Coordinates of C-alpha atoms (C1' of nucleotides) in Angstrom, one line a residue:
Chain A
M1202 CA 267.8 52.7 160.9
V1203 CA 270.7 51.8 158.6
Q1204 CA 273.5 54.3 158.6
I1205 CA 275.9 54.3 155.7
F1206 CA 279.1 56.2 155.3
N1207 CA 278.6 58.3 152.2
S1208 CA 281.9 59.0 150.4
L1209 CA 280.3 62.1 148.9
T1210 CA 279.8 63.8 152.2
G1211 CA 282.4 62.0 154.3
R1212 CA 279.7 61.2 156.9
K1213 CA 277.5 58.5 158.0
E1214 CA 273.9 59.1 156.8
A1215 CA 270.6 57.4 157.3
L1216 CA 269.5 55.3 154.4
E1217 CA 266.2 56.8 153.3
P1218 CA 265.2 55.1 150.1
I1219 CA 263.8 57.3 147.4
E1220 CA 260.9 54.9 147.1
P1221 CA 260.0 53.7 150.6
G1222 CA 260.8 50.0 151.0
V1223 CA 262.9 49.8 147.9
V1224 CA 266.6 50.3 147.6
R1225 CA 268.1 50.7 144.1
M1226 CA 271.8 50.2 143.9
Y1227 CA 274.4 50.1 141.2
V1228 CA 277.8 48.5 141.8
C1229 CA 280.7 48.7 139.3
G1230 CA 281.5 45.3 138.1
D1231 CA 284.6 44.0 136.3
T1232 CA 286.3 44.4 133.0
V1233 CA 286.4 40.9 131.6
Y1234 CA 289.7 40.2 130.1
D1235 CA 291.3 38.0 132.8
F1236 CA 290.4 36.0 135.8
C1237 CA 289.1 37.8 138.8
H1238 CA 291.5 38.3 141.8
I1239 CA 290.7 38.6 145.4
G1240 CA 290.5 42.3 145.2
H1241 CA 287.5 41.9 143.0
A1242 CA 286.2 39.3 145.4
R1243 CA 286.4 41.7 148.3
S1244 CA 284.3 44.3 146.5
K1245 CA 281.7 41.8 145.4
V1246 CA 281.5 40.2 148.8
A1247 CA 281.2 43.6 150.5
F1248 CA 278.3 44.7 148.4
D1249 CA 276.7 41.2 148.5
I1250 CA 276.6 41.6 152.2
V1251 CA 275.1 45.0 151.9
R1252 CA 272.4 43.6 149.7
R1253 CA 271.7 40.6 151.9
Y1254 CA 271.5 42.7 155.0
L1255 CA 269.1 45.3 153.4
E1256 CA 266.9 42.4 152.3
Y1257 CA 267.1 40.9 155.8
R1258 CA 265.9 44.3 157.1
G1259 CA 262.9 43.9 154.9
L1260 CA 263.8 46.1 152.1
R1261 CA 263.5 45.2 148.5
V1262 CA 266.8 45.6 146.7
V1263 CA 267.2 46.2 143.0
F1264 CA 270.8 45.3 142.5
V1265 CA 272.6 46.2 139.3
R1266 CA 276.2 45.2 138.6
N1267 CA 277.6 45.8 135.2
I1268 CA 280.1 44.0 133.0
T1269 CA 282.6 46.0 131.0
D1270 CA 282.9 43.9 127.9
I1271 CA 284.5 46.4 125.5
D1272 CA 287.6 48.5 126.3
D1273 CA 291.2 48.9 125.4
K1274 CA 292.5 46.1 127.6
I1275 CA 290.0 43.7 126.2
I1276 CA 290.9 44.6 122.6
K1277 CA 294.6 44.3 123.3
R1278 CA 294.2 40.9 125.0
A1279 CA 292.0 39.5 122.3
A1280 CA 294.6 40.6 119.7
E1281 CA 297.4 39.0 121.7
N1282 CA 295.5 35.8 121.9
G1283 CA 294.4 36.0 118.2
E1284 CA 290.8 35.5 119.1
P1285 CA 287.6 37.6 118.7
V1286 CA 286.7 40.0 121.5
E1287 CA 283.4 38.2 122.1
T1288 CA 285.2 34.8 122.6
L1289 CA 287.5 36.3 125.2
T1290 CA 284.8 38.1 127.1
A1291 CA 282.5 35.2 127.1
R1292 CA 285.2 33.0 128.6
F1293 CA 286.0 35.3 131.4
I1294 CA 282.4 36.1 132.1
Q1295 CA 281.8 32.5 132.6
A1296 CA 284.9 32.2 134.9
M1297 CA 283.7 35.2 136.8
H1298 CA 280.3 33.7 137.4
E1299 CA 281.9 30.4 138.5
D1300 CA 284.1 32.2 141.0
Y1301 CA 281.5 34.5 142.4
D1302 CA 278.9 31.7 142.7
R1303 CA 281.3 29.6 144.7
L1304 CA 281.9 32.5 147.0
G1305 CA 278.2 32.7 147.7
I1306 CA 277.8 36.0 145.9
L1307 CA 274.2 36.3 144.8
R1308 CA 273.7 37.1 141.2
P1309 CA 272.6 40.7 140.5
D1310 CA 269.1 41.4 139.5
H1311 CA 270.5 43.1 136.4
E1312 CA 273.9 42.4 134.9
P1313 CA 274.1 44.8 132.0
R1314 CA 277.0 44.8 129.5
A1315 CA 278.3 47.9 127.8
T1316 CA 277.9 46.4 124.4
Q1317 CA 274.2 45.9 125.0
H1318 CA 273.6 49.5 125.9
I1319 CA 275.1 51.4 123.0
P1320 CA 271.9 53.2 122.2
G1321 CA 271.7 54.6 125.7
I1322 CA 275.3 55.5 125.6
I1323 CA 274.9 57.4 122.4
A1324 CA 271.8 59.2 123.6
M1325 CA 273.6 60.4 126.7
I1326 CA 276.7 61.6 124.8
G1327 CA 274.3 63.4 122.5
A1328 CA 272.7 65.1 125.4
L1329 CA 276.1 66.2 126.8
I1330 CA 277.1 67.7 123.5
D1331 CA 273.8 69.5 123.3
K1332 CA 274.4 71.0 126.7
G1333 CA 277.8 72.2 125.8
L1334 CA 279.5 69.8 128.1
A1335 CA 281.2 67.7 125.5
Y1336 CA 282.9 68.3 122.2
V1337 CA 284.1 66.5 119.2
A1338 CA 287.9 66.7 119.2
E1339 CA 290.1 67.0 116.1
N1340 CA 290.9 63.3 116.0
G1341 CA 287.2 62.5 115.9
D1342 CA 286.9 61.3 119.6
V1343 CA 284.1 62.9 121.7
M1344 CA 285.5 64.4 124.8
Y1345 CA 283.9 65.5 128.1
S1346 CA 284.9 69.1 128.9
V1347 CA 285.6 68.9 132.6
S1348 CA 285.9 72.6 133.2
K1349 CA 282.3 73.1 132.1
F1350 CA 281.0 71.0 134.9
P1351 CA 281.1 73.0 138.1
G1352 CA 281.0 70.2 140.6
Y1353 CA 284.0 68.3 139.2
G1354 CA 286.2 67.0 142.0
R1355 CA 283.6 67.0 144.7
L1356 CA 283.6 63.2 145.2
S1357 CA 287.3 62.8 145.3
G1358 CA 287.9 66.0 147.2
K1359 CA 290.1 67.4 144.5
R1360 CA 290.4 70.8 142.8
L1361 CA 290.8 71.1 139.1
S1362 CA 294.0 73.2 139.6
D1363 CA 295.5 70.6 141.9
L1364 CA 294.7 67.9 139.4
R1365 CA 296.2 69.7 136.5
A1366 CA 299.4 70.4 138.5
G1367 CA 299.7 66.7 139.3
A1368 CA 298.8 65.5 135.8
R1369 CA 301.4 63.2 134.3
V1370 CA 302.8 64.0 130.9
D1371 CA 301.7 62.5 127.6
V1372 CA 298.7 64.8 127.4
D1373 CA 296.5 63.8 124.6
E1374 CA 296.8 66.5 121.9
A1375 CA 293.2 66.2 121.1
K1376 CA 292.1 67.3 124.6
R1377 CA 291.3 70.9 125.2
D1378 CA 292.1 70.3 128.9
P1379 CA 294.4 67.5 130.1
L1380 CA 291.6 66.3 132.4
D1381 CA 289.0 65.9 129.7
F1382 CA 288.1 62.3 129.1
V1383 CA 286.8 60.3 126.3
L1384 CA 283.1 59.6 125.8
W1385 CA 283.2 58.1 122.4
K1386 CA 286.3 56.7 120.8
R1387 CA 286.8 56.6 117.0
A1388 CA 287.5 53.0 115.9
K1389 CA 290.8 52.2 114.4
P1390 CA 290.9 49.6 111.7
G1391 CA 290.2 46.1 112.9
E1392 CA 288.7 47.3 116.2
P1393 CA 285.1 46.6 117.2
H1394 CA 282.8 49.4 116.3
W1395 CA 279.3 50.7 116.4
P1396 CA 277.7 53.4 114.3
S1397 CA 277.1 56.8 115.9
P1398 CA 276.5 60.4 114.9
W1399 CA 280.3 60.8 115.4
G1400 CA 281.3 58.0 113.2
E1401 CA 282.1 54.3 113.8
G1402 CA 283.5 53.8 117.2
R1403 CA 283.0 52.6 120.7
P1404 CA 282.2 54.0 124.1
G1405 CA 284.8 55.3 126.5
W1406 CA 284.9 53.5 129.8
H1407 CA 283.1 55.9 132.1
I1408 CA 280.1 56.6 130.0
E1409 CA 278.8 53.0 130.2
C1410 CA 278.0 53.2 133.9
S1411 CA 276.2 56.5 133.5
A1412 CA 274.1 55.1 130.7
M1413 CA 273.4 51.7 132.1
S1414 CA 272.4 53.0 135.5
Y1415 CA 270.0 55.4 133.8
D1416 CA 268.6 52.8 131.5
I1417 CA 267.9 50.4 134.4
L1418 CA 267.5 52.5 137.5
G1419 CA 266.5 55.8 136.1
P1420 CA 267.7 59.4 136.8
R1421 CA 268.2 58.9 140.5
F1422 CA 268.8 55.9 142.7
D1423 CA 269.9 55.2 146.3
I1424 CA 273.4 53.7 146.4
H1425 CA 276.3 53.5 144.0
G1426 CA 279.2 51.3 145.1
G1427 CA 282.6 50.2 143.9
G1428 CA 286.3 49.9 144.9
L1429 CA 288.1 52.8 146.3
D1430 CA 290.3 52.9 143.2
L1431 CA 287.3 53.8 141.1
K1432 CA 286.5 56.9 143.2
F1433 CA 288.8 58.9 140.9
P1434 CA 288.5 59.3 138.1
H1435 CA 285.8 56.8 137.2
H1436 CA 283.1 57.8 139.7
E1437 CA 284.0 61.4 139.5
N1438 CA 283.5 61.2 135.7
E1439 CA 280.3 59.3 136.1
I1440 CA 278.9 62.1 138.2
A1441 CA 280.1 64.6 135.7
Q1442 CA 278.3 62.7 133.0
S1443 CA 275.0 61.8 134.7
C1444 CA 274.6 65.0 136.6
G1445 CA 275.7 66.9 133.5
A1446 CA 273.0 65.2 131.6
G1447 CA 270.5 66.5 134.2
H1448 CA 270.1 63.5 136.4
E1449 CA 270.2 63.6 140.2
F1450 CA 272.1 60.3 140.0
A1451 CA 273.3 58.4 143.1
R1452 CA 272.5 59.6 146.6
I1453 CA 275.0 57.6 148.6
W1454 CA 278.4 56.6 147.4
M1455 CA 280.1 53.6 149.0
H1456 CA 283.7 52.6 148.4
N1457 CA 285.3 49.4 149.7
G1458 CA 289.0 49.4 150.7
F1459 CA 291.8 47.5 149.1
V1460 CA 293.2 44.1 149.5
N1461 CA 296.9 44.4 150.5
V1462 CA 299.6 41.9 150.2
D1463 CA 302.6 42.5 152.4
D1464 CA 300.9 45.8 153.3
E1465 CA 301.0 47.0 149.7
K1466 CA 298.0 47.4 147.5
M1467 CA 297.4 44.3 145.5
S1468 CA 297.0 45.2 141.9
K1469 CA 297.5 43.9 138.4
S1470 CA 300.1 46.6 137.7
L1471 CA 302.2 45.6 140.7
G1472 CA 301.9 41.9 139.8
N1473 CA 301.3 40.9 143.4
F1474 CA 297.9 39.6 143.0
F1475 CA 296.2 36.3 143.8
R1476 CA 293.4 35.1 141.6
I1477 CA 290.3 33.9 143.3
R1478 CA 290.9 30.4 142.0
D1479 CA 294.5 30.5 143.3
V1480 CA 292.8 30.5 146.7
I1481 CA 289.7 28.5 146.4
G1482 CA 290.8 26.2 143.6
E1483 CA 289.6 25.6 140.1
P1484 CA 285.9 24.9 139.7
G1485 CA 285.1 21.3 139.7
A1486 CA 288.6 20.3 140.8
S1487 CA 288.7 17.7 143.5
G1488 CA 291.0 19.3 146.0
P1489 CA 291.1 22.7 147.6
Q1490 CA 293.9 25.2 146.9
V1491 CA 294.6 27.3 149.9
V1492 CA 291.3 27.0 151.8
R1493 CA 289.2 24.0 152.7
D1494 CA 286.2 25.8 151.3
P1495 CA 285.5 29.1 149.5
E1496 CA 283.5 30.1 152.6
V1497 CA 286.8 30.6 154.4
L1498 CA 287.8 33.3 151.9
R1499 CA 284.4 34.9 152.3
F1500 CA 284.8 34.8 156.1
F1501 CA 288.2 36.4 155.9
L1502 CA 286.8 39.2 153.7
A1503 CA 284.0 39.8 156.2
S1504 CA 286.4 39.8 159.2
S1505 CA 287.4 43.4 158.7
H1506 CA 285.3 46.5 157.9
Y1507 CA 284.7 47.0 154.2
R1508 CA 286.1 50.5 154.1
G1509 CA 289.5 49.7 155.6
P1510 CA 292.3 47.8 154.0
I1511 CA 292.6 44.1 154.5
N1512 CA 295.9 42.3 154.4
Y1513 CA 295.9 39.0 152.6
S1514 CA 298.3 36.3 153.9
L1515 CA 298.2 32.7 154.6
E1516 CA 298.3 33.4 158.3
Q1517 CA 295.1 35.5 158.1
I1518 CA 293.4 32.8 156.0
E1519 CA 294.3 30.2 158.7
Q1520 CA 292.9 32.4 161.4
A1521 CA 289.7 32.8 159.4
D1522 CA 289.6 29.0 159.0
A1523 CA 290.0 28.5 162.8
A1524 CA 287.3 31.0 163.6
L1525 CA 284.9 29.5 161.1
L1526 CA 285.7 26.1 162.4
R1527 CA 284.6 27.1 165.8
L1528 CA 281.2 28.2 164.5
Y1529 CA 280.7 25.1 162.5
T1530 CA 281.8 22.9 165.5
A1531 CA 279.2 24.6 167.7
L1532 CA 276.6 23.8 165.0
R1533 CA 277.5 20.2 164.9
D1534 CA 274.7 17.9 166.1
T1535 CA 272.2 20.6 166.2
P1536 CA 268.9 20.4 164.2
A1537 CA 269.1 22.0 160.9
A1538 CA 265.6 23.2 161.3
E1539 CA 264.5 26.5 159.9
P1540 CA 264.9 29.4 162.2
T1541 CA 261.9 30.6 164.0
T1542 CA 260.2 33.3 161.9
G1543 CA 257.3 35.6 162.1
A1544 CA 256.2 36.8 165.5
A1545 CA 259.1 35.4 167.4
P1546 CA 260.5 38.2 169.6
A1547 CA 263.9 39.5 168.5
S1548 CA 266.6 38.0 170.6
D1549 CA 269.5 39.9 172.2
A1550 CA 271.9 38.4 169.7
A1551 CA 269.7 39.5 166.7
A1552 CA 269.4 43.0 168.2
Q1553 CA 273.2 43.2 168.6
F1554 CA 273.7 41.9 165.2
A1555 CA 271.4 44.4 163.7
A1556 CA 273.0 47.2 165.7
A1557 CA 276.4 46.3 164.3
M1558 CA 275.2 46.0 160.7
D1559 CA 273.1 49.1 160.9
D1560 CA 276.2 51.0 161.7
D1561 CA 277.7 51.1 158.2
F1562 CA 277.8 47.3 157.9
N1563 CA 280.1 46.5 160.7
T1564 CA 280.8 42.9 159.9
P1565 CA 283.6 42.3 162.4
E1566 CA 281.3 43.2 165.2
A1567 CA 278.5 41.2 163.6
L1568 CA 280.9 38.2 163.5
A1569 CA 281.7 38.8 167.2
V1570 CA 277.9 38.4 167.9
L1571 CA 278.0 35.1 166.0
Q1572 CA 280.9 33.9 168.2
G1573 CA 279.0 34.9 171.3
L1574 CA 276.1 32.9 170.0
A1575 CA 278.4 30.0 169.5
T1576 CA 279.5 30.2 173.1
E1577 CA 275.9 30.2 174.3
L1578 CA 275.1 27.3 172.1
N1579 CA 278.1 25.3 173.4
R1580 CA 276.9 26.0 176.9
A1581 CA 273.4 24.9 176.1
K1582 CA 274.6 21.8 174.5
A1583 CA 276.8 21.0 177.5
A1584 CA 273.8 21.5 179.8
G1585 CA 271.8 19.1 177.7
D1586 CA 269.2 21.8 177.0
G1587 CA 267.9 20.6 173.6
A1588 CA 265.3 23.2 173.0
R1589 CA 267.6 26.1 173.8
S1590 CA 270.3 24.5 171.6
A1591 CA 268.0 24.2 168.7
R1592 CA 266.9 27.8 169.1
L1593 CA 270.4 29.1 169.3
A1594 CA 271.6 27.0 166.5
G1595 CA 268.8 28.2 164.3
E1596 CA 269.6 31.8 165.1
L1597 CA 273.3 31.3 164.5
R1598 CA 272.6 29.8 161.1
H1599 CA 270.1 32.5 160.3
L1600 CA 272.3 35.4 161.2
G1601 CA 275.3 33.7 159.5
G1602 CA 273.2 33.5 156.4
V1603 CA 272.7 37.2 156.3
L1604 CA 276.5 37.4 155.8
G1605 CA 276.4 34.5 153.4
L1606 CA 278.0 32.1 155.9
L1607 CA 277.2 28.9 157.8
Q1608 CA 274.8 27.5 155.2
Q1609 CA 276.3 24.1 154.8
P1610 CA 276.1 21.0 157.0
P1611 CA 278.8 21.3 159.7
E1612 CA 280.2 17.8 159.1
Q1613 CA 280.6 18.6 155.4
F1614 CA 282.6 21.7 156.1
L1615 CA 284.7 20.2 158.9
R1616 CA 285.7 17.2 156.8
K1617 CA 287.0 19.1 153.9
Q1618 CA 290.7 19.0 153.4
R1619 CA 292.3 22.2 154.4
R1620 CA 294.9 22.6 151.7
Q1621 CA 297.3 21.0 149.3
P1622 CA 300.9 21.7 150.1
Q1623 CA 301.9 22.3 146.5
A1624 CA 299.2 24.9 146.1
A1625 CA 300.2 26.6 149.3
A1626 CA 303.7 26.7 148.0
S1627 CA 302.6 29.2 145.4
H1628 CA 302.0 31.6 148.3
R1629 CA 305.5 32.7 148.8
E1630 CA 305.3 33.4 152.5
S1631 CA 304.5 29.8 153.2
A1632 CA 306.7 28.0 150.6
A1633 CA 309.2 26.9 153.2
Q1634 CA 306.7 25.8 155.8
D1635 CA 305.2 22.8 154.1
A1636 CA 306.8 19.6 155.2
A1637 CA 306.2 16.3 153.4
P1638 CA 302.7 16.1 152.1
A1639 CA 300.4 14.2 154.4
P1640 CA 299.1 11.0 152.9
S1641 CA 295.4 11.6 152.2
L1642 CA 292.9 9.0 153.2
S1643 CA 289.5 8.4 151.7
E1644 CA 286.5 8.7 153.9
A1645 CA 286.0 5.0 153.7
E1646 CA 289.5 4.4 154.9
I1647 CA 289.0 6.8 157.7
E1648 CA 285.8 5.3 158.8
A1649 CA 287.4 1.8 158.8
L1650 CA 290.2 3.0 161.0
V1651 CA 287.8 4.8 163.3
A1652 CA 285.8 1.6 163.7
E1653 CA 289.0 -0.4 164.3
R1654 CA 289.9 2.1 167.0
A1655 CA 286.4 1.9 168.6
A1656 CA 286.8 -1.8 169.0
A1657 CA 290.2 -1.4 170.6
R1658 CA 288.8 1.2 173.0
K1659 CA 285.9 -1.0 173.9
A1660 CA 288.5 -3.7 174.8
K1661 CA 290.4 -1.1 176.8
N1662 CA 293.3 -1.6 174.5
F1663 CA 294.4 2.0 174.7
Q1664 CA 297.8 1.4 173.3
E1665 CA 296.2 0.2 170.0
S1666 CA 293.6 2.9 169.9
D1667 CA 296.2 5.6 170.4
R1668 CA 298.3 4.1 167.7
I1669 CA 295.4 4.4 165.3
R1670 CA 294.7 7.9 166.4
D1671 CA 298.3 8.8 165.6
V1672 CA 298.1 7.3 162.2
L1673 CA 295.0 9.4 161.5
A1674 CA 296.6 12.5 163.0
R1675 CA 299.5 12.2 160.6
A1676 CA 297.0 12.1 157.8
G1677 CA 295.5 15.3 159.0
I1678 CA 292.5 13.7 160.7
Q1679 CA 291.5 14.9 164.2
L1680 CA 289.4 12.6 166.3
E1681 CA 287.0 13.6 169.0
D1682 CA 285.4 11.0 171.2
K1683 CA 281.9 11.6 172.3
P1684 CA 280.6 10.5 175.7
D1685 CA 278.4 7.9 174.1
G1686 CA 281.4 6.0 172.7
T1687 CA 281.1 7.2 169.2
T1688 CA 283.8 9.3 167.5
Y1689 CA 283.8 12.4 165.4
W1690 CA 286.4 13.0 162.9
R1691 CA 287.4 16.1 161.0
R1692 CA 290.3 17.4 159.0
T1693 CA 292.7 19.8 160.6
Chain B
rG206 C1' 304.4 68.6 146.0
rG207 C1' 298.6 68.5 146.6
rC208 C1' 294.6 65.6 148.8
rU209 C1' 292.6 61.5 151.9
rA210 C1' 292.6 57.6 155.4
rG211 C1' 295.2 55.2 159.4
rG212 C1' 298.6 54.0 163.7
rU213 C1' 294.7 49.3 169.5
rG214 C1' 297.5 43.6 173.6
rG215 C1' 302.0 37.8 170.5
rC216 C1' 298.8 37.9 165.5
rA217 C1' 294.3 39.8 163.4
rG218 C1' 290.4 43.2 164.4
rA219 C1' 285.9 46.2 166.5
rG220 C1' 284.9 49.9 169.8
rU221 C1' 284.3 53.6 173.7
rG222 C1' 285.1 60.1 177.5
rG223 C1' 284.9 56.6 183.6
rU224 C1' 283.4 47.7 184.8
rC225 C1' 283.5 43.4 179.1
rA226 C1' 284.8 43.5 172.1
rU227 C1' 285.5 39.0 169.4
rG228 C1' 288.7 35.1 167.1
rC229 C1' 293.5 32.8 166.9
rA230 C1' 298.0 31.9 169.8
rG231 C1' 299.7 31.5 175.2
rC232 C1' 298.9 30.2 180.6
rG233 C1' 295.8 27.9 184.7
rG234 C1' 291.5 24.9 185.9
rC235 C1' 287.2 21.6 184.8
rC236 C1' 285.8 17.6 181.6
rU237 C1' 288.4 13.0 179.2
rG238 C1' 291.4 6.2 179.8
rC239 C1' 294.7 9.9 177.4
rA240 C1' 293.4 13.3 173.8
rA241 C1' 290.3 16.6 171.0
rA242 C1' 286.2 19.7 171.3
rG243 C1' 283.8 22.5 174.9
rC244 C1' 283.2 25.4 179.4
rC245 C1' 285.4 28.6 183.4
rG246 C1' 289.4 31.9 184.6
rC247 C1' 294.0 34.9 183.4
rG248 C1' 297.1 39.1 180.2
rU249 C1' 298.6 47.1 183.6
rA250 C1' 296.5 47.2 174.4
rC251 C1' 295.4 51.7 172.8
rA252 C1' 302.5 55.5 168.2
rG253 C1' 305.0 60.0 170.9
rC254 C1' 304.5 64.9 173.1
rG255 C1' 301.4 68.7 174.8
rG256 C1' 296.2 70.6 175.8
rU257 C1' 290.7 70.4 177.3
rU258 C1' 288.4 67.5 181.4
rC259 C1' 287.1 65.5 188.0
rG260 C1' 288.7 61.6 184.5
rA261 C1' 291.1 60.4 177.5
rU262 C1' 293.0 55.0 174.1
rU263 C1' 288.4 57.8 172.9
rC264 C1' 288.0 65.3 172.0
rC265 C1' 291.8 69.3 170.2
rG266 C1' 296.9 70.6 168.5
rC267 C1' 301.8 69.2 167.1
rU268 C1' 305.5 65.4 165.9
rC269 C1' 306.9 60.7 164.0
rC270 C1' 305.4 56.6 161.0
rU271 C1' 302.3 53.8 157.3
rA272 C1' 299.1 53.3 153.3
rG273 C1' 296.2 55.2 149.3
rC274 C1' 294.7 58.7 145.4
rC275 C1' 296.5 62.7 141.9
rU276 C1' 297.7 57.3 135.6
rC277 C1' 294.6 51.6 133.7
rC278 C1' 292.8 49.1 138.3
rA279 C1' 287.7 46.0 142.9

RNA sequence: GGCUAGGUGGCAGAGUGGUCAUGCAGCGGCCUGCAAAGCCGCGUACAGCGGUUCGAUUCCGCUCCUAGCCUCCA
């Protein structure tokens, strides 16, 4: 039984899908006016793992993740760039897909965009006005009247009076209550606009998620997810809108914690953020940036529980690299056969893995199970037990796959270059640590040197073979001699 | 100020009312021509002070500290 921490109740609750066997979930996506940063990656990876695990448990998941492609920031950025809004958003949607694909984040079943759901948005605003929950303000904007919705503040645990007391200045004159928020915004000259009963304009930010989740998933669904920073006001407002319109809306609310840098929240406004491609490199570029493979970033993100904070640093990334290296090293020289499926009895490891993941997606514990499996696999390999090795390797790959990990050939992963010094230098904590760049060798050059060394070893010329090993070591190549006389190589 | 999460060994990071997380780093051993990888073993970790308990890192209270939200933000 999958237990999920529900932000709405503050408790872990059993997931009991509305329609047995089917989980409908909606996750808040990105506003596409810039490249995605690793905070976005954390949220997307977290919910990707939720989805993969639920599917592993035999549930069908209908996964919706929206794209906000119209809003103030987009309009502002497009104006700054002197380009049409659609050009800007198309570019960053493509970049987003590139980044997420490389992180192994599965594409959602539905990826609705605000601009494609204007009719649904208008319909919902109309319903809210009819119910007396929204009003047309003097400036022509349509506002949600927060005080008319009794449950307001339930999700974020806030009271209206507290919120008002803490409200910052610059209260919009058009609002009857400082906490009221915009549903439909009157277009200013030159801004994108759509016709509506309240004049030419565009949707406010919060309404799109209410309208799109309704259009695609209907009046009630199982899980709604997003970053902790969306809890208030965004999700609070979504609830006010959807429930105000008479829908049951989401049953379980999930919020992922922040990515911190130097123990401070990473955010655009603080300017302390790393873009995904600062870490995993530009798509199609030859070398890596900070990590040898995007999978390292994914592993790092999975190595702490999704609800807590995670502190990004080069040291953490290197620990993730080392841990992942151990897994792939264990997988080396094991058959890549498909895991046993069907009637195979569930193993201890699979049971432990499921117990960890059932408990609110405890990925660190699940990862510990994978490490235990690697130890067993190493033992079996050392004992020459081929059948057991194959079974354990298959299981390791299979369970790793549930987390979106361990799906590439081990040698391919192990031979990737770990990082380029100049790129790491952009990470301030490491700027001073990078010595002279290591000369990088092509695979052919490496193979040639390895062959040369093998000949020297065969002739018992250990002085020469050690010399070659040193040359390779300085180029970041680590050798491992196998008992049969052949040699592995990987990049450190 | 109001509200909410936390404080676990050198570094990360799970978890539990009473033998074991896990990874990295470190130490010892095995293996190896030497290494590397791997395997085996090792470390009086649970912020502080009280309380409940036969027994608390785990439950309760207080104190100190940290982060987040209350404003756009994954």
